[in-house]
Amino acid sequence: MKSCEYQQIDPRALSVSPQSAQSHPETKAQRPRRKWEVFPGKNRFFCDGRIILSSHSGVLPLTLGLIVVTCGLFFAFDCPFLVEHLTVFIPVIGGVLCMFVILSLLRTSFTDPGILPRATPDEAADIEKQIDTSGSSSYRPPPRTKEILINQQVVKLKYCFTCKMFRPPRTSHCSLCDNCVERFDHHCPWVGNCVGKRNYRFFYSFIISLSFLTSFIFGCVITHLTLRSQSGKSLIQAIQESPASVVELVICFFSVWSILGLSGFHTYLVASNLTTNEDIKGSWSSKRSTEDSGNPYTYSSIIINCCATLCGPMPPSLIDRRGFVPPEEAAAASHTAEIELPPFTAKNDTNMCTQSTKDVLERMLYSSDFHAVCPVGPSKTTPLGLEVPGSMGPPRAPAVCPRRAIPESAGNSCTTCGRSRKDSLHSINPAFRLASPSPSLTRANMALSDTREDGFIPLP
Amino acid sequence: MAETHSLQELQTPPASSKIFIQRDYGSGTFCRFHTKLPSELESRVDKQQFEETMQTLNNLYAEAEKLGGRSYLEGCLACLTAYTVFLCLETHYEKVLKKISRYIKDQNEKIYAPRGLLLTDPIERGLRVLEITIFEDRSIGSSR
């Protein structure tokens, strides 16, 4: 139906016109952007995309600091005495272990854990079409799961509202990083990254080597203090002579139990080919169902499980951080920026917000049942009278463009476009009108605020 | 029934539709795609040919992910060097992915492009789907 809403958008304005091309020559000469610059998840990138880190990496400096300080104190205060009284191999072993621990830690933190790139708009539309095959606009809950058979066992695949796809088996969406991660184990704050398919072996080697290192230092410090107190002095005197040893002792004492425990736990997981996520949820626990629902991913023996998890082929990164954004996507984003959203020229978050507005416009043009939506310019704040569930709450401006600080005007505009995206998404697909139970709603809320490419959802 | 307006119609000449071949998880998390010919392509490409292409692709992915002596050796070497060796050397998986890219390009040139189809390398879609772009008849003449 040709309603007045169409007239509010001038499609001709979206095409390349000579005036717009001339007036903004910099869009043609725009340097090609790498994909990491437009990455939708909450990650930080360094060295032009070579290093990836979670935005929530708060405790990583502490982890590194503790390791470096403890090792430093050990080499400075304990090693001279032990070399003199025992053997020169002590600092050698300590040095090798320390290097291994630090390298494994950095490798775990700076490696892509197995992030799945989000579905392209075409894929999302295809999935939507398959789900909504009846074509009716009547209310029905959207199917959130799909059942498949893996090794003769029924496994449910969940639909991810952020990434717009059915998650592959063993994949989980990390809310801290806002990414779907393959073979998701857990998000480790100490390491400052998710632990998933690609960096699990690094994580495992990190905790194993750290167990060895803390046990080694602990043992060496005890030996050092014992040897000192044996030569006619009391323990108190020995401690006074080497106060740094006490510091190391305390750090190692508290670390060794937790690290050893963690190593043991992960060794069990590796041997049974499980992830922390599955173990915690009890996905394959035999108590859950009466039928024999074992782990469908496990191999026939423990050794093969270990080899597969730790020594298996190294899968490549799927997100192609250093690839270049295809010119038509960049051009489309910049055109929308020129025409619709001058305030969005701030920094590099332009692309996220303009892309969302472009999606809004696309959806409006695709939809034939679009009743009350008007295009949202920077000034509008309440575009729709649709059922926006109460728990959506006020717009979360900081969460909409999470990656960098944004100027205030852009912040408000981003909020606006974020909400308009949400509302338009709600209006187009009746399935999304389901004010669903809170868990998925919260996720949908996060998803809708933070998604860069929201993939239009055309009606059949 | 209301009209739908396509943004593509307004902006770019309509050329294509896309279909997606999904992953087959029947044997676990290994990379495999369904080999069945989708109904939209029945008129365009021979069923056997398509299945052969898909089967070859699946075999190549299986080769990349195979657990065997070579992958174990690679894993152990990496562990001993504190995983720094991956910074210098290309892994076996990456080598096979290049092989897959060449194969898909080859198949596109020989078989699918003459029929107005284009296979997109799954790695560009995060190994989630195999995207097949179907070009409309009127644009086939111009693209040839």
Coordinates of C-alpha atoms in Angstrom, one line a residue:
Chain A
M1 CA 0.0 0.0 0.0
K2 CA 1.3 3.4 -0.9
S3 CA 0.9 5.2 2.3
C4 CA 2.1 8.6 3.2
E5 CA 5.1 7.1 5.0
Y6 CA 6.7 6.3 1.6
Q7 CA 6.6 9.9 0.6
Q8 CA 8.5 11.0 3.6
I9 CA 11.5 9.1 2.3
D10 CA 12.7 10.2 -1.0
P11 CA 14.3 7.1 -2.6
R12 CA 16.0 9.2 -5.1
A13 CA 17.9 10.8 -2.3
L14 CA 19.4 7.5 -1.5
S15 CA 20.9 7.0 -4.9
V16 CA 24.2 8.6 -5.9
S17 CA 23.5 12.0 -7.3
P18 CA 26.1 14.2 -9.0
Q19 CA 25.6 16.9 -6.5
S20 CA 26.1 14.7 -3.5
A21 CA 29.1 13.1 -5.1
Q22 CA 30.7 16.5 -5.8
S23 CA 29.8 18.0 -2.6
H24 CA 31.4 15.2 -0.7
P25 CA 34.4 14.2 -2.7
E26 CA 36.0 12.7 0.4
T27 CA 33.5 9.8 0.3
K28 CA 34.9 8.7 -3.1
A29 CA 38.4 9.1 -1.9
Q30 CA 37.6 7.5 1.5
R31 CA 40.4 5.2 2.4
P32 CA 39.3 1.6 2.4
R33 CA 38.4 0.5 5.8
R34 CA 39.4 -2.8 7.4
K35 CA 36.8 -5.0 8.8
W36 CA 37.9 -4.7 12.3
E37 CA 37.1 -1.0 12.3
V38 CA 33.4 -1.9 11.6
F39 CA 33.3 -5.0 13.8
P40 CA 30.0 -5.0 15.7
G41 CA 31.1 -6.9 18.8
K42 CA 32.5 -5.4 21.9
N43 CA 36.1 -6.0 21.2
R44 CA 39.2 -3.8 21.0
F45 CA 41.7 -4.1 18.3
F46 CA 45.4 -3.2 18.2
C47 CA 48.2 -3.2 15.6
D48 CA 45.7 -2.6 12.8
G49 CA 43.6 -5.6 13.6
R50 CA 46.3 -8.1 14.4
I51 CA 45.5 -8.2 18.1
I52 CA 42.0 -8.7 19.4
L53 CA 41.0 -8.2 22.9
S54 CA 37.7 -8.1 24.8
S55 CA 36.5 -4.7 25.9
H56 CA 36.2 -6.2 29.4
S57 CA 39.8 -6.9 30.0
G58 CA 40.1 -5.3 33.4
V59 CA 41.9 -8.0 35.3
L60 CA 44.4 -8.9 32.7
P61 CA 46.9 -6.3 33.9
L62 CA 46.5 -7.6 37.4
T63 CA 47.2 -11.2 36.2
L64 CA 50.3 -10.1 34.3
G65 CA 51.4 -7.9 37.2
L66 CA 51.1 -10.7 39.7
I67 CA 53.1 -13.1 37.5
V68 CA 55.8 -10.6 36.6
V69 CA 56.2 -9.3 40.2
T70 CA 56.3 -12.8 41.7
C71 CA 58.8 -14.0 39.2
G72 CA 60.8 -10.9 39.5
L73 CA 61.0 -11.2 43.3
F74 CA 61.9 -14.8 42.9
F75 CA 64.8 -14.2 40.5
A76 CA 66.1 -11.2 42.5
F77 CA 65.9 -12.6 46.1
D78 CA 65.6 -16.4 46.1
C79 CA 67.6 -17.4 43.1
P80 CA 71.0 -16.1 44.2
F81 CA 70.8 -18.1 47.4
L82 CA 69.6 -21.2 45.7
V83 CA 72.1 -21.1 42.9
E84 CA 74.8 -20.8 45.6
H85 CA 73.5 -23.6 47.7
L86 CA 71.8 -25.9 45.2
T87 CA 72.0 -25.7 41.5
V88 CA 72.1 -23.2 38.7
F89 CA 69.2 -25.0 37.0
I90 CA 66.7 -23.4 39.3
P91 CA 66.6 -20.0 37.7
V92 CA 66.8 -21.7 34.3
I93 CA 63.7 -23.8 34.9
G94 CA 62.0 -20.8 36.5
G95 CA 62.9 -18.7 33.5
V96 CA 61.6 -21.2 31.0
L97 CA 58.3 -21.7 33.0
C98 CA 57.9 -18.0 33.4
M99 CA 58.3 -17.3 29.7
F100 CA 55.9 -20.1 28.8
V101 CA 53.3 -18.8 31.2
I102 CA 53.5 -15.2 29.9
L103 CA 53.5 -16.3 26.2
S104 CA 50.5 -18.6 26.8
L105 CA 48.7 -15.9 28.7
L106 CA 49.2 -13.3 25.9
R107 CA 48.3 -15.8 23.3
T108 CA 45.0 -16.6 25.1
S109 CA 44.2 -13.0 25.6
F110 CA 45.1 -11.7 22.1
T111 CA 43.6 -14.5 20.0
D112 CA 40.2 -14.6 18.5
P113 CA 38.5 -17.3 20.6
G114 CA 36.4 -18.5 17.6
I115 CA 34.0 -15.6 17.1
L116 CA 31.3 -16.3 14.5
P117 CA 30.6 -13.4 12.3
R118 CA 27.1 -12.2 12.3
A119 CA 24.7 -13.3 9.7
T120 CA 24.5 -11.0 6.6
P121 CA 21.1 -9.4 6.0
D122 CA 20.4 -11.9 3.2
E123 CA 21.1 -14.8 5.4
A124 CA 18.9 -13.4 8.2
A125 CA 16.1 -12.8 5.8
D126 CA 16.4 -16.4 4.5
I127 CA 16.2 -17.8 8.0
E128 CA 13.3 -15.6 8.8
K129 CA 11.5 -16.8 5.6
Q130 CA 12.1 -20.4 6.6
I131 CA 10.7 -19.8 10.0
D132 CA 7.8 -17.8 9.0
T133 CA 6.6 -20.0 6.1
S134 CA 3.0 -19.6 6.8
G135 CA 3.1 -16.0 5.8
S136 CA 0.3 -15.1 8.2
S137 CA 0.6 -12.0 10.2
S138 CA -1.2 -13.5 13.1
Y139 CA 0.5 -13.7 16.4
R140 CA 2.6 -16.7 17.2
P141 CA 5.7 -17.2 19.2
P142 CA 8.8 -17.4 17.1
P143 CA 10.5 -20.7 17.3
R144 CA 13.7 -20.1 19.1
T145 CA 15.1 -23.5 18.8
K146 CA 15.7 -26.0 16.0
E147 CA 16.3 -29.7 16.7
I148 CA 18.9 -31.7 14.9
L149 CA 20.4 -35.1 15.2
I150 CA 24.0 -35.3 16.1
N151 CA 25.4 -38.8 16.3
Q152 CA 21.9 -40.2 16.8
Q153 CA 21.2 -37.7 19.6
V154 CA 18.8 -34.8 19.6
V155 CA 20.5 -31.5 20.1
K156 CA 18.7 -28.2 20.2
L157 CA 20.1 -25.2 18.3
K158 CA 19.1 -21.9 19.6
Y159 CA 18.4 -18.8 17.6
C160 CA 20.6 -15.9 18.4
F161 CA 18.8 -12.6 18.2
T162 CA 22.0 -10.6 18.1
C163 CA 23.7 -12.5 15.4
K164 CA 20.6 -13.4 13.5
M165 CA 21.3 -17.0 13.1
F166 CA 20.8 -20.4 14.6
R167 CA 23.9 -21.0 16.6
P168 CA 25.9 -24.0 15.6
P169 CA 26.2 -26.8 18.2
R170 CA 28.4 -25.9 21.2
T171 CA 28.3 -22.3 20.3
S172 CA 27.2 -19.7 22.8
H173 CA 26.7 -16.0 22.8
C174 CA 29.0 -14.1 25.2
S175 CA 27.1 -11.1 26.6
L176 CA 30.3 -9.4 27.7
C177 CA 31.9 -9.5 24.3
D178 CA 28.5 -9.5 22.4
N179 CA 29.7 -12.3 20.1
C180 CA 28.8 -15.8 19.4
V181 CA 31.8 -17.9 20.1
E182 CA 32.3 -21.4 18.8
R183 CA 32.8 -24.2 21.4
F184 CA 32.3 -21.5 24.0
D185 CA 33.9 -22.5 27.3
H186 CA 33.7 -19.4 29.5
H187 CA 34.6 -15.7 29.6
C188 CA 37.7 -15.5 31.7
P189 CA 38.2 -12.1 33.4
W190 CA 41.8 -13.0 34.4
V191 CA 42.7 -13.5 30.8
G192 CA 40.5 -10.7 29.6
N193 CA 38.9 -12.7 26.8
C194 CA 36.5 -15.5 26.0
V195 CA 37.9 -19.0 26.0
G196 CA 36.6 -20.8 22.9
K197 CA 37.5 -23.2 20.2
R198 CA 40.6 -21.3 19.0
N199 CA 42.2 -20.4 22.2
Y200 CA 41.3 -23.2 24.5
R201 CA 44.6 -25.0 24.0
F202 CA 46.4 -21.8 24.9
F203 CA 44.3 -21.3 28.0
Y204 CA 44.9 -24.9 29.0
S205 CA 48.6 -24.6 28.6
F206 CA 48.5 -21.3 30.5
I207 CA 46.9 -22.8 33.5
I208 CA 49.0 -26.0 33.5
S209 CA 52.2 -24.1 33.2
L210 CA 51.0 -21.6 35.8
S211 CA 50.3 -24.5 38.1
F212 CA 53.9 -25.7 37.6
L213 CA 55.3 -22.2 38.0
T214 CA 53.4 -21.5 41.2
S215 CA 54.3 -24.9 42.7
F216 CA 57.9 -24.5 41.6
I217 CA 58.2 -21.0 43.2
F218 CA 56.4 -22.2 46.3
G219 CA 58.7 -25.1 46.6
C220 CA 61.8 -23.0 46.0
V221 CA 60.8 -20.4 48.5
I222 CA 60.1 -23.0 51.2
T223 CA 63.5 -24.6 50.4
H224 CA 65.2 -21.2 50.6
L225 CA 63.7 -20.3 54.0
T226 CA 64.4 -23.7 55.3
L227 CA 68.0 -23.7 54.2
R228 CA 68.5 -20.2 55.7
S229 CA 66.9 -21.2 59.1
Q230 CA 69.0 -24.4 59.2
S231 CA 72.3 -22.6 59.3
G232 CA 72.0 -21.7 63.0
K233 CA 69.3 -19.0 62.5
S234 CA 65.7 -19.0 63.5
L235 CA 62.9 -18.8 60.9
I236 CA 62.1 -15.3 62.0
Q237 CA 65.6 -14.2 61.3
A238 CA 65.5 -16.0 57.9
I239 CA 62.4 -14.1 57.0
Q240 CA 63.9 -10.8 58.1
E241 CA 66.8 -11.5 55.8
S242 CA 64.6 -12.2 52.9
P243 CA 61.3 -10.4 53.3
A244 CA 60.4 -10.7 49.6
S245 CA 60.2 -14.5 50.0
V246 CA 57.2 -14.0 52.3
V247 CA 55.4 -12.0 49.7
E248 CA 56.0 -14.7 47.2
L249 CA 54.9 -17.3 49.7
V250 CA 51.6 -15.6 50.3
I251 CA 50.9 -15.1 46.6
C252 CA 51.8 -18.6 45.7
F253 CA 50.0 -20.2 48.6
F254 CA 46.7 -18.6 47.6
S255 CA 47.2 -19.1 43.9
V256 CA 48.4 -22.7 43.9
W257 CA 45.1 -24.1 45.3
S258 CA 42.9 -22.3 42.9
I259 CA 45.2 -22.8 39.9
L260 CA 45.7 -26.5 40.7
G261 CA 42.0 -27.0 41.1
L262 CA 41.3 -25.2 37.9
S263 CA 43.9 -27.3 36.1
G264 CA 42.4 -30.5 37.4
F265 CA 38.9 -29.4 36.4
H266 CA 40.0 -28.5 32.9
T267 CA 41.9 -31.7 32.5
Y268 CA 38.7 -33.5 33.3
L269 CA 36.8 -31.4 30.7
V270 CA 39.5 -32.1 28.1
A271 CA 39.4 -35.8 28.8
S272 CA 35.6 -36.0 28.4
N273 CA 35.5 -33.4 25.5
L274 CA 33.2 -31.1 27.4
T275 CA 33.2 -27.4 27.8
T276 CA 32.8 -25.5 31.1
N277 CA 29.5 -24.2 29.7
E278 CA 28.1 -27.6 29.1
D279 CA 29.4 -29.0 32.4
I280 CA 27.8 -26.2 34.4
K281 CA 24.5 -26.5 32.6
G282 CA 24.6 -30.3 32.9
S283 CA 23.8 -30.6 29.2
W284 CA 25.0 -34.2 28.9
S285 CA 24.5 -35.3 32.5
S286 CA 22.9 -38.7 32.7
K287 CA 20.6 -37.5 35.5
R288 CA 18.8 -35.1 33.2
S289 CA 16.8 -37.5 31.2
T290 CA 15.8 -41.1 31.5
E291 CA 17.3 -42.0 28.2
D292 CA 21.0 -42.4 27.7
S293 CA 22.0 -38.9 26.7
G294 CA 25.7 -39.0 26.7
N295 CA 28.0 -36.4 25.2
P296 CA 27.6 -36.7 21.4
Y297 CA 30.9 -35.1 20.7
T298 CA 33.1 -37.4 22.7
Y299 CA 35.4 -39.8 21.0
S300 CA 35.9 -43.4 21.9
S301 CA 38.8 -42.8 24.2
I302 CA 40.2 -40.3 26.6
I303 CA 43.5 -40.0 24.7
I304 CA 41.7 -39.2 21.5
N305 CA 39.6 -36.6 23.3
C306 CA 42.8 -35.0 24.7
C307 CA 44.5 -35.0 21.3
A308 CA 41.5 -33.7 19.5
T309 CA 41.1 -30.8 21.9
L310 CA 44.7 -29.8 22.5
C311 CA 46.6 -31.0 19.4
G312 CA 43.9 -30.9 16.8
P313 CA 44.0 -28.7 13.7
M314 CA 44.1 -25.1 14.4
P315 CA 40.9 -23.5 12.9
P316 CA 41.3 -20.2 11.2
S317 CA 39.8 -17.0 12.4
L318 CA 36.4 -16.5 10.8
I319 CA 36.0 -12.8 11.3
D320 CA 38.8 -11.7 8.9
R321 CA 39.8 -8.7 10.9
R322 CA 42.3 -7.3 8.4
G323 CA 40.2 -7.7 5.3
F324 CA 38.8 -4.7 3.7
V325 CA 35.2 -3.7 3.9
P326 CA 33.6 -4.2 0.4
P327 CA 33.3 -0.9 -1.4
E328 CA 29.5 -1.2 -1.9
E329 CA 28.9 -1.6 1.9
A330 CA 31.2 1.3 2.7
A331 CA 29.6 3.5 0.0
A332 CA 26.1 2.7 1.2
A333 CA 27.0 3.6 4.7
S334 CA 28.6 6.8 3.6
H335 CA 25.7 7.8 1.4
T336 CA 23.3 7.4 4.3
A337 CA 25.7 9.4 6.4
E338 CA 25.7 12.3 3.9
I339 CA 22.0 12.5 3.4
E340 CA 20.4 11.6 6.6
L341 CA 22.7 12.0 9.5
P342 CA 25.1 14.9 9.5
P343 CA 25.6 14.7 13.3
F344 CA 26.9 11.3 12.9
T345 CA 30.2 12.4 11.4
A346 CA 31.8 12.0 14.7
K347 CA 34.6 9.5 14.7
N348 CA 34.3 6.0 13.3
D349 CA 31.1 5.1 15.0
T350 CA 29.4 6.7 12.1
N351 CA 29.2 3.5 10.3
M352 CA 27.4 1.7 13.1
C353 CA 24.7 4.3 13.4
T354 CA 24.3 5.1 9.8
Q355 CA 24.1 1.5 9.0
S356 CA 21.3 1.1 11.4
T357 CA 19.4 4.0 9.9
K358 CA 20.0 2.5 6.5
D359 CA 18.5 -0.7 7.7
V360 CA 15.5 1.2 9.0
L361 CA 15.0 2.8 5.7
E362 CA 15.4 -0.5 3.9
R363 CA 12.9 -2.2 6.1
M364 CA 10.4 0.6 5.5
L365 CA 10.8 0.2 1.8
Y366 CA 10.5 -3.5 2.0
S367 CA 7.6 -3.6 4.3
S368 CA 4.1 -3.3 3.1
D369 CA 2.4 -3.4 6.4
F370 CA 4.3 -0.5 7.9
H371 CA 1.7 1.5 9.6
A372 CA 2.9 4.2 11.8
V373 CA 6.6 4.4 11.3
C374 CA 8.2 7.6 10.2
P375 CA 11.8 7.9 9.3
V376 CA 13.8 8.9 12.3
G377 CA 16.0 11.9 11.9
P378 CA 18.2 13.1 14.7
S379 CA 15.5 15.2 16.3
K380 CA 12.9 12.5 16.8
T381 CA 12.8 10.5 19.9
T382 CA 9.5 8.6 20.1
P383 CA 8.7 7.3 16.7
L384 CA 6.3 4.6 17.4
G385 CA 3.3 3.7 19.4
L386 CA 4.0 0.0 19.3
E387 CA 4.2 -2.2 22.3
V388 CA 7.7 -1.5 23.6
P389 CA 7.9 -3.8 26.5
G390 CA 8.4 -2.0 29.8
S391 CA 11.6 -3.8 30.6
M392 CA 13.2 -2.2 27.6
G393 CA 13.4 0.9 29.8
P394 CA 14.9 4.2 28.8
P395 CA 17.3 4.2 25.9
R396 CA 20.7 3.0 26.9
A397 CA 22.8 5.5 25.2
P398 CA 26.2 4.2 26.3
A399 CA 25.4 0.7 25.2
V400 CA 24.3 1.6 21.7
C401 CA 27.8 2.6 20.5
P402 CA 29.9 0.8 22.9
R403 CA 33.3 0.9 21.4
R404 CA 34.4 4.4 21.7
A405 CA 33.4 7.6 23.4
I406 CA 30.9 9.5 21.4
P407 CA 29.9 13.2 21.4
E408 CA 26.7 14.0 23.0
S409 CA 24.7 14.8 19.9
A410 CA 25.7 11.6 18.3
G411 CA 25.0 9.9 21.5
N412 CA 21.4 11.1 21.5
S413 CA 21.1 10.4 17.8
C414 CA 22.5 6.9 18.3
T415 CA 20.0 6.4 21.0
T416 CA 17.3 7.5 18.7
C417 CA 18.3 5.3 15.9
G418 CA 18.8 2.5 18.3
R419 CA 15.2 2.8 19.5
S420 CA 13.9 3.3 16.1
R421 CA 15.6 0.2 15.0
K422 CA 14.1 -1.7 17.8
D423 CA 10.7 -0.3 17.2
S424 CA 10.8 -0.9 13.5
L425 CA 12.0 -4.4 14.1
H426 CA 9.1 -4.9 16.4
S427 CA 6.6 -3.6 13.9
I428 CA 7.7 -5.5 10.9
N429 CA 7.8 -9.0 12.2
P430 CA 4.8 -9.8 14.3
A431 CA 6.8 -12.6 15.8
F432 CA 8.9 -10.0 17.5
R433 CA 5.9 -8.4 19.2
L434 CA 6.0 -11.2 21.6
A435 CA 7.0 -9.6 24.8
S436 CA 8.9 -12.6 25.5
P437 CA 10.0 -13.9 28.8
S438 CA 12.6 -11.8 30.4
P439 CA 15.8 -13.7 29.5
S440 CA 15.3 -13.5 25.8
L441 CA 13.9 -10.1 26.1
T442 CA 17.0 -8.8 27.8
R443 CA 19.1 -10.4 25.1
A444 CA 16.8 -8.9 22.4
N445 CA 17.2 -5.6 24.1
M446 CA 20.9 -5.8 24.0
A447 CA 20.9 -7.2 20.6
L448 CA 18.7 -4.5 19.2
S449 CA 20.7 -1.8 20.7
D450 CA 24.1 -3.0 19.7
T451 CA 23.7 -4.7 16.4
R452 CA 25.4 -3.0 13.6
E453 CA 23.7 -4.8 10.7
D454 CA 20.3 -5.5 11.8
G455 CA 19.3 -7.3 8.6
F456 CA 16.0 -6.2 7.3
I457 CA 13.1 -8.7 7.6
P458 CA 10.9 -8.5 4.6
L459 CA 7.5 -9.8 4.7
P460 CA 6.7 -12.5 2.2
Chain B
M1 CA -2.1 -7.5 -1.1
A2 CA 0.1 -4.4 -0.8
E3 CA 3.0 -3.8 -3.1
T4 CA 6.4 -4.2 -1.8
H5 CA 9.1 -1.9 -2.9
S6 CA 12.6 -3.2 -3.1
L7 CA 15.4 -0.8 -2.3
Q8 CA 17.4 -2.8 -4.7
E9 CA 15.0 -1.9 -7.5
L10 CA 15.5 1.7 -6.8
Q11 CA 19.2 1.7 -6.3
T12 CA 20.7 -1.0 -8.3
P13 CA 19.6 -3.1 -11.3
P14 CA 17.9 -6.2 -10.0
A15 CA 20.2 -9.1 -10.8
S16 CA 20.1 -11.8 -8.2
S17 CA 18.5 -13.8 -5.5
K18 CA 20.4 -15.8 -3.0
I19 CA 19.9 -19.2 -1.6
F20 CA 21.9 -20.7 1.3
I21 CA 23.1 -24.2 1.8
Q22 CA 23.2 -24.8 5.5
R23 CA 25.7 -26.8 7.5
D24 CA 25.0 -30.4 8.2
Y25 CA 25.7 -31.1 11.8
G26 CA 24.7 -34.8 11.7
S27 CA 28.2 -36.0 12.6
G28 CA 29.2 -33.3 15.0
T29 CA 30.7 -29.9 14.7
F30 CA 32.8 -30.8 11.7
C31 CA 32.4 -28.6 8.7
R32 CA 30.0 -30.3 6.3
F33 CA 27.3 -28.9 4.1
H34 CA 24.1 -30.5 2.9
T35 CA 24.6 -32.0 -0.5
K36 CA 21.0 -32.1 -1.6
L37 CA 20.2 -29.9 -4.6
P38 CA 17.9 -27.0 -3.6
S39 CA 14.6 -26.8 -5.4
E40 CA 15.4 -23.4 -6.8
L41 CA 18.4 -24.8 -8.7
E42 CA 16.7 -27.8 -10.2
S43 CA 16.1 -26.1 -13.5
R44 CA 19.6 -24.7 -13.7
V45 CA 22.1 -27.3 -12.8
D46 CA 22.4 -31.0 -13.0
K47 CA 21.7 -32.7 -9.7
Q48 CA 24.7 -35.1 -9.9
Q49 CA 27.1 -32.2 -10.8
F50 CA 25.9 -30.2 -7.8
E51 CA 26.2 -33.2 -5.4
E52 CA 29.7 -33.9 -6.7
T53 CA 30.7 -30.3 -6.0
M54 CA 29.3 -30.4 -2.5
Q55 CA 30.8 -33.8 -1.8
T56 CA 34.3 -32.6 -2.9
L57 CA 33.9 -29.5 -0.7
N58 CA 32.9 -31.7 2.2
N59 CA 35.9 -33.9 1.6
L60 CA 38.2 -31.0 1.5
Y61 CA 36.9 -29.6 4.8
A62 CA 37.2 -33.1 6.3
E63 CA 40.8 -33.1 5.1
A64 CA 41.4 -29.8 6.8
E65 CA 40.0 -31.0 10.1
K66 CA 41.3 -34.5 10.1
L67 CA 42.8 -35.7 13.3
G68 CA 45.9 -37.6 12.3
G69 CA 49.7 -37.7 12.6
R70 CA 50.2 -34.4 10.8
S71 CA 47.8 -32.4 13.0
Y72 CA 49.2 -33.9 16.2
L73 CA 52.7 -33.1 15.1
E74 CA 51.7 -29.5 14.3
G75 CA 50.0 -29.3 17.7
C76 CA 52.9 -30.6 19.6
L77 CA 55.4 -28.4 17.8
A78 CA 53.2 -25.4 18.5
C79 CA 53.0 -26.3 22.2
L80 CA 56.7 -26.7 22.5
T81 CA 57.3 -23.3 21.0
A82 CA 54.7 -21.7 23.3
Y83 CA 52.5 -21.3 20.2
T84 CA 54.7 -18.8 18.6
V85 CA 55.2 -21.0 15.6
F86 CA 51.8 -20.1 14.3
L87 CA 52.9 -16.6 13.9
C88 CA 55.4 -17.7 11.3
L89 CA 54.0 -20.8 9.6
E90 CA 50.8 -21.3 7.8
T91 CA 48.7 -24.1 9.4
H92 CA 47.5 -27.1 7.5
Y93 CA 43.9 -25.8 7.8
E94 CA 44.8 -22.6 6.1
K95 CA 46.5 -24.4 3.3
V96 CA 43.4 -26.5 2.7
L97 CA 41.2 -23.4 2.8
K98 CA 43.3 -21.9 0.0
K99 CA 42.8 -25.1 -1.9
I100 CA 39.1 -24.9 -1.3
S101 CA 39.0 -21.3 -2.6
R102 CA 40.8 -22.3 -5.8
Y103 CA 38.4 -25.2 -6.2
I104 CA 35.3 -23.0 -5.8
K105 CA 36.8 -20.5 -8.3
D106 CA 37.4 -23.2 -10.7
Q107 CA 33.9 -24.6 -10.4
N108 CA 32.4 -21.2 -10.8
E109 CA 34.3 -20.6 -14.0
K110 CA 33.6 -24.0 -15.5
I111 CA 30.2 -25.0 -14.4
Y112 CA 28.2 -22.4 -12.5
A113 CA 28.9 -19.1 -14.1
P114 CA 27.7 -20.3 -17.5
R115 CA 24.5 -21.2 -15.8
G116 CA 24.1 -17.8 -14.1
L117 CA 25.1 -19.0 -10.7
L118 CA 27.8 -17.9 -8.4
L119 CA 29.1 -19.9 -5.4
T120 CA 30.5 -17.8 -2.6
D121 CA 33.3 -19.4 -0.6
P122 CA 31.9 -20.3 2.8
I123 CA 34.8 -18.8 4.6
E124 CA 33.6 -15.4 3.6
R125 CA 30.4 -16.2 5.5
G126 CA 32.1 -17.6 8.5
L127 CA 31.7 -21.2 7.4
R128 CA 28.1 -20.9 8.3
V129 CA 26.5 -21.3 4.9
L130 CA 27.4 -21.8 1.2
E131 CA 25.8 -18.8 -0.5
I132 CA 24.6 -19.3 -4.1
T133 CA 23.7 -16.2 -6.0
I134 CA 21.2 -16.8 -8.8
F135 CA 21.4 -14.2 -11.5
E136 CA 18.2 -13.4 -13.3
D137 CA 17.9 -14.4 -16.9
R138 CA 18.0 -10.9 -18.3
S139 CA 21.3 -10.2 -16.8
I140 CA 22.9 -13.4 -17.9
G141 CA 23.1 -12.0 -21.4
S142 CA 24.9 -9.0 -20.2
S143 CA 27.2 -10.8 -17.9
R144 CA 28.4 -13.2 -20.5

